[in-house]
Short mmCIF file of C-alpha atoms in Angstrom, two decimals:
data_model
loop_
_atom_site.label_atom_id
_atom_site.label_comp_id
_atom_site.label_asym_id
_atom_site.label_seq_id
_atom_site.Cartn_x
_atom_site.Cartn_y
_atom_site.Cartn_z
CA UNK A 25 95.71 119.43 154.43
CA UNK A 26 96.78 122.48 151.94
CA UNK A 27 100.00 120.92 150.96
CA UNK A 28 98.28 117.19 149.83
CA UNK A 29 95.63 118.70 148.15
CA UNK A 30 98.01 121.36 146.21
CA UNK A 31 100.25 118.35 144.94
CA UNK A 32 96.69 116.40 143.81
CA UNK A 33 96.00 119.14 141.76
CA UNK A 34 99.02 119.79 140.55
CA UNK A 35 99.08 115.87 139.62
CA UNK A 36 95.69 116.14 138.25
CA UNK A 37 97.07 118.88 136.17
CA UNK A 38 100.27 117.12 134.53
CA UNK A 39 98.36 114.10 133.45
CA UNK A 40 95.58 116.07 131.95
CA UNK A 41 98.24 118.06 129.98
CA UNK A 42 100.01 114.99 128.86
CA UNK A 43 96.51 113.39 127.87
CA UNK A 44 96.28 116.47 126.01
CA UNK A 45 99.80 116.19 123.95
CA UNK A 46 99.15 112.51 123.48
CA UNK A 47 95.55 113.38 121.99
CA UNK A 48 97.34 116.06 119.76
CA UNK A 49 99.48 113.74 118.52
CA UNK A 50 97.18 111.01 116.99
CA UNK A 51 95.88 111.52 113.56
CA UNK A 52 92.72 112.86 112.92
CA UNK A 53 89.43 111.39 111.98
CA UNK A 54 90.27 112.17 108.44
CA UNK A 55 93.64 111.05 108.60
CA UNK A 56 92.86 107.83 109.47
CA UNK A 57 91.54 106.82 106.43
CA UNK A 58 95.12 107.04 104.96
CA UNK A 59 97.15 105.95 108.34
CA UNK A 60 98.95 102.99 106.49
CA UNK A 61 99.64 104.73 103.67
CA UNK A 62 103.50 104.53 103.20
CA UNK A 63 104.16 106.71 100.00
CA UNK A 64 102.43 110.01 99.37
CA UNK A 65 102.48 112.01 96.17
CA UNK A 66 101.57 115.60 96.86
CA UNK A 67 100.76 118.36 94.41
CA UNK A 68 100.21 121.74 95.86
CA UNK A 69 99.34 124.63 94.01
CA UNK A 70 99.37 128.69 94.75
CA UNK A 71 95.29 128.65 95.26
CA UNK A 72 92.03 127.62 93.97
CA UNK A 73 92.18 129.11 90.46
CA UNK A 74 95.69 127.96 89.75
CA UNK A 75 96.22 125.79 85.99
CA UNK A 76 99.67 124.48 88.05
CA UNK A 77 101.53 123.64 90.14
CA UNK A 78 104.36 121.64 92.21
CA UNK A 79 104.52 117.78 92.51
CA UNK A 80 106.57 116.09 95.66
CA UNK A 81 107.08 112.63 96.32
CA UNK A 82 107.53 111.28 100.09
CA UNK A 83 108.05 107.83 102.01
CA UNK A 84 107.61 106.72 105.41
CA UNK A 85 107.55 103.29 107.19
CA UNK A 86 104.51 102.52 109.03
CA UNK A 87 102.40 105.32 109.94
CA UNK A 88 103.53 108.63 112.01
CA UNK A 89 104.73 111.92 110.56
CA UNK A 90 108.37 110.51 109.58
CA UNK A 91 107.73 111.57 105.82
CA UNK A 92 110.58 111.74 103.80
CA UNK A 93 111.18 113.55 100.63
CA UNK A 94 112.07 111.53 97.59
CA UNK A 95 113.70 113.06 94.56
CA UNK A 96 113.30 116.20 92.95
CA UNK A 97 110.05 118.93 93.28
CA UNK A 98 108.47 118.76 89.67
CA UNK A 99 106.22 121.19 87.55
CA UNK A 100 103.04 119.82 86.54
CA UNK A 101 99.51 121.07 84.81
CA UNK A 102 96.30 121.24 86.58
CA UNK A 103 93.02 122.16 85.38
CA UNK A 104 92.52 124.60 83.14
CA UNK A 105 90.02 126.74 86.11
CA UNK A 106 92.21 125.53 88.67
CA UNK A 107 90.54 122.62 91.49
CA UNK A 108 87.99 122.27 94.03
CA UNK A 109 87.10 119.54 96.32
CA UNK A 110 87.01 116.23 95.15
CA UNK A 111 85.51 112.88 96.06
CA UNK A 112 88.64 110.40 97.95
CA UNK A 113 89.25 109.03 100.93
CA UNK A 114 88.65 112.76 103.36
CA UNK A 115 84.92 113.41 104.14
CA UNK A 116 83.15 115.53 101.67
CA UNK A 117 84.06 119.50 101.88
CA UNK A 118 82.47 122.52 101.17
CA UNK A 119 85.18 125.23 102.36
CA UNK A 120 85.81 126.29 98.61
CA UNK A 121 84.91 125.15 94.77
CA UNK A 122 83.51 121.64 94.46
CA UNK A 123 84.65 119.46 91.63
CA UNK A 124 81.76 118.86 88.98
CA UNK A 125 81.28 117.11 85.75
CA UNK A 126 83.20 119.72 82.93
CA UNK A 127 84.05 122.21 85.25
CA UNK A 128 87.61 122.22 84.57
CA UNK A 129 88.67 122.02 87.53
CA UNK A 130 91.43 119.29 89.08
CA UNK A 131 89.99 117.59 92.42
CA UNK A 132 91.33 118.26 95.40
CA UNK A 133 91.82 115.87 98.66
CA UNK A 134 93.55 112.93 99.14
CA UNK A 135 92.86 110.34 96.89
CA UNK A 136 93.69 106.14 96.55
CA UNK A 137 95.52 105.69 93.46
CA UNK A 138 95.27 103.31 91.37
CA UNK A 139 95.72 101.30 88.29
CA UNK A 140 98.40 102.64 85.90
CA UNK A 141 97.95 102.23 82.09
CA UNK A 142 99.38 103.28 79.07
CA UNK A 143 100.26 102.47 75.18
CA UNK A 144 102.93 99.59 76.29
CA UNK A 145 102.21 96.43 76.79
CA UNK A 146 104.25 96.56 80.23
CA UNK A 147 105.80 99.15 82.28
CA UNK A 148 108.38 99.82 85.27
CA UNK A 149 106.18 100.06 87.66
CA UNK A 150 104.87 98.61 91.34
CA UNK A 151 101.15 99.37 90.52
CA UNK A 152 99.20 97.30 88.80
CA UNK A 153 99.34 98.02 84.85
CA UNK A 154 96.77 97.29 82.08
CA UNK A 155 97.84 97.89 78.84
CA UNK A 156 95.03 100.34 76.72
CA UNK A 157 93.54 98.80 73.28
CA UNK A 158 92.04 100.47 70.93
CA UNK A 159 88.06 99.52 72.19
CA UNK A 160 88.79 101.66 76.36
CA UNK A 161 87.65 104.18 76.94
CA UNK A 162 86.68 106.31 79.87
CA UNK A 163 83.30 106.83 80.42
CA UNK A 164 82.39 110.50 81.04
CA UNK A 165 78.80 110.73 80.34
CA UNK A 166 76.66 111.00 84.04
CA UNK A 167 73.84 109.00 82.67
CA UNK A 168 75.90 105.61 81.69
CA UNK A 169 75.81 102.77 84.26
CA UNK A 170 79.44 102.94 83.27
CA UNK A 171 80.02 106.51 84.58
CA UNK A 172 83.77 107.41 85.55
CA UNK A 173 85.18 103.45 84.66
CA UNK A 174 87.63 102.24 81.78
CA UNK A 175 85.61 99.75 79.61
CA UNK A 176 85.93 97.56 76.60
CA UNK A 177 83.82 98.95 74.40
CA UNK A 178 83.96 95.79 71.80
CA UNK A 179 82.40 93.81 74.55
CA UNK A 180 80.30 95.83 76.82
CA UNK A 181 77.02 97.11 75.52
CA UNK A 182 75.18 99.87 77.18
CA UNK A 183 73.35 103.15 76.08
CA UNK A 184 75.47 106.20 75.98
CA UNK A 185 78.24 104.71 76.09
CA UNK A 186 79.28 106.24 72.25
CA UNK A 187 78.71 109.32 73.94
CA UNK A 188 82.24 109.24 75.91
CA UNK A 189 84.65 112.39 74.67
CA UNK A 190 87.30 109.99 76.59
CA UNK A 191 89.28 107.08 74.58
CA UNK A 192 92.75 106.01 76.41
CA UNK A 193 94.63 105.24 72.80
CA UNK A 194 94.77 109.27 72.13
CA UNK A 195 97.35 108.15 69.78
CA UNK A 196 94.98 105.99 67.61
CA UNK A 197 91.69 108.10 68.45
CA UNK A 198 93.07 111.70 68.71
CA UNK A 199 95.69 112.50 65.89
CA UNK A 200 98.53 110.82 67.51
CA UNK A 201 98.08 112.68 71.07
CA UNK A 202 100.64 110.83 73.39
CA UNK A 203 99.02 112.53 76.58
CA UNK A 204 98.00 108.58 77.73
CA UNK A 205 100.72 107.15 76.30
CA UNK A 206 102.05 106.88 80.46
CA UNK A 207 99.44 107.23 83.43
CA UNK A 208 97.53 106.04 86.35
CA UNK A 209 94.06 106.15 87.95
CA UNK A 210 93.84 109.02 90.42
CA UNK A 211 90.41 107.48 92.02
CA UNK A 212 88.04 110.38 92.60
CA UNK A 213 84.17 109.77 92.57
CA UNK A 214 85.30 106.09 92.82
CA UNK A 215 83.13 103.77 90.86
CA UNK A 216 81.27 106.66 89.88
CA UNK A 217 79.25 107.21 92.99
CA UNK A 218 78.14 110.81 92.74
CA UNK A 219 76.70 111.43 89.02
CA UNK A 220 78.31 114.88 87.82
CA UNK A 221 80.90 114.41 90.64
CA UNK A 222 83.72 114.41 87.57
CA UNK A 223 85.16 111.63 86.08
CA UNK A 224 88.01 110.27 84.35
CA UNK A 225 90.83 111.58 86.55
CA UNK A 226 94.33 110.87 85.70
CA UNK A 227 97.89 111.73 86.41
CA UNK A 228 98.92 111.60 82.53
CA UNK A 229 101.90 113.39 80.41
CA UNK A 230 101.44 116.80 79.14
CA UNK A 231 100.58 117.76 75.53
CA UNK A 232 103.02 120.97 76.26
CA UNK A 233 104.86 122.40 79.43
CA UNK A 234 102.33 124.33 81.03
CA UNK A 235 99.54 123.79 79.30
CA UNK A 236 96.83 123.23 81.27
CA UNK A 237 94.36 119.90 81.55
CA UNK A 238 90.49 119.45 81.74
CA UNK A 239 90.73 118.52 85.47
CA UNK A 240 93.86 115.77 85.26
CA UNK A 241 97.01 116.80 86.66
CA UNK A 242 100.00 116.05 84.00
CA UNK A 243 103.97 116.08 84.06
CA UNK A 244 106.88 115.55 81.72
CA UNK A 245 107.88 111.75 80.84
CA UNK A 246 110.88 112.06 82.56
CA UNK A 247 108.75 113.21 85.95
CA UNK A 248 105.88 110.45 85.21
CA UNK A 249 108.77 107.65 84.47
CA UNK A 250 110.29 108.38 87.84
CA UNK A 251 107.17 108.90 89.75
CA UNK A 252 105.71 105.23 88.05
CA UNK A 253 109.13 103.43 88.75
CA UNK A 254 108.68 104.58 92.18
CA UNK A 255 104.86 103.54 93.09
CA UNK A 256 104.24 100.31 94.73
CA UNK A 257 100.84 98.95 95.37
CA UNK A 258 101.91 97.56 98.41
CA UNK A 259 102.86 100.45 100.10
CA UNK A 260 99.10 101.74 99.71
CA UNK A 261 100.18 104.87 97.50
CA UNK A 262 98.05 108.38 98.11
CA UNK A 263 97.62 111.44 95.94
CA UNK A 264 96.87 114.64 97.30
CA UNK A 265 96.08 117.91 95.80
CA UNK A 266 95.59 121.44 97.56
CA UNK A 267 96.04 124.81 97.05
CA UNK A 268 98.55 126.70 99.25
CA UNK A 269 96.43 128.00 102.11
CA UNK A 270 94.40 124.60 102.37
CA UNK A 271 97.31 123.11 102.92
CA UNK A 272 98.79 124.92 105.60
CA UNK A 273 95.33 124.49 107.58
CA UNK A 274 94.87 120.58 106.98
CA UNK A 275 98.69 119.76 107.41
CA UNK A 276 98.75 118.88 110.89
CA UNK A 277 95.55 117.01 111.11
CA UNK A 278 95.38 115.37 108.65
CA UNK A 279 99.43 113.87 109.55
CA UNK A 280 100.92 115.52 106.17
CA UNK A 281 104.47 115.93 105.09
CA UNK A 282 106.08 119.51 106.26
CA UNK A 283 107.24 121.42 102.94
CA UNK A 284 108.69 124.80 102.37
CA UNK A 285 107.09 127.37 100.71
CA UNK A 286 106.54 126.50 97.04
CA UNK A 287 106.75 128.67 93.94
CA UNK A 288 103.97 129.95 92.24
CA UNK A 289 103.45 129.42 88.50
CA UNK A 290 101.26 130.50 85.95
#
């Protein structure tokens, strides 16, 4: 009877392990939420208080880990007091800053993106473009219905909405600033959900290389032209942002691309 019972448990054993491993190997809760995405743009950054950082682009088809650099790493600004958690498609955090109304900070987590925009009429993208007027702006003020959306200002009308610090034609608005002139939506606080959850979040051009942003993350034209030439709508597109050591914790849960060590800058 010893020798039966030995190879049970021994059975037992094996396909508990491999339950185990196969358990191990599907994505987290969190990760879920971003299982079909097939293009990733990642921006990681030394740590919390950090105005920069580096910007990566990777593929995959279907789901899985099989991410796949694409081009070159990049520079880019972050907010001028660094980031904390933001409002996207991973469950709320509270394992560091939290990204609020003005704080200067750029939010991190992984994030849909969304609608690209700019001065042009058109532009060499796969997202979805809309071309900025004069009369959008971005609605920054909490206590606007409008909170955190791009509106027509010649034909909505709402209180507090001439309150907004936020046009998209910088050009026409903001002595010639060409910051918007090439963008998209990074969709934090979607819709505006959480009032002084932060607002107006963009991946935009940089007024100067390394100078720092009031929460967006921004890049040289020849980095944004590549990175918008690349983006496809229907590949479900994802931004994420983290510091260095968040990073390095979340990667293998939440099914993220493997990276070496990246530089720090100022």
């Amino acid at each position: 009877m010893t020798m039966p019972i030995r190879r049970t448990a021994t059975a037992l054993l094996a396909l508990s392990l491999a339950a185990c491993a196969h358990r191990s190997a599907l994505p987290s809760a969190d990760a879920r939420n971003w299982a079909d995405a097939q293009q990733m743009v990642l921006v990681t950054s030394a740590d919390w208080d950090a105005p920069g950082g580096e910007l990566r682009r990777f593929e995959r088809n279907g789901g899985g880990d099989g991410w796949k650099q694409i081009g070159e790493t990049v520079p880019v600004t972050l907010g001028r007091n660094g980031s904390g958690w933001g409002l996207g498609l991973n469950p709320q955090r509270g394992d560091g800053p939290v990204k609020r109304e003005g704080d200067g900070k750029a939010p991190a987590g992984v994030f849909a993106v969304g609608t690209a925009f700019g001065y042009a009429d058109s532009a060499n993208t796969g997202l979805r473009y809309q071309a900025m007027t004069t009369n959008d702006w971005c609605i920054d003020v909490p206590a606007s219905n409008y909170y955190n959306k791009i509106i027509d200002r010649s034909t909505v009308k709402a209180p507090y909405l001439d309150q907004s610090s936020e046009p998209m034609r910088r050009d026409i608005h903001a002595d010639g600033d060409q910051r918007y002139r090439e963008g998209f939506v990074i969709e934090h606080n979607q819709g505006g959900t959480a009032r002084q959850g932060g607002s107006c979040i963009f991946a935009h051009l940089w007024k100067a290389p390394g100078e720092a942003t009031a929460g967006c993350t921004a890049m040289a034209p020849a980095s944004m032209d590549a990175l918008l030439a690349w983006l496809d709508a229907r590949r479900k597109p994802v931004f994420v942002l983290l510091p260095n050591a968040q990073y390095a914790a979340l990667r293998q849960d939440w099914k993220l691309p493997e990276i070496t060590a990246p530089e720090a800058r100022p």
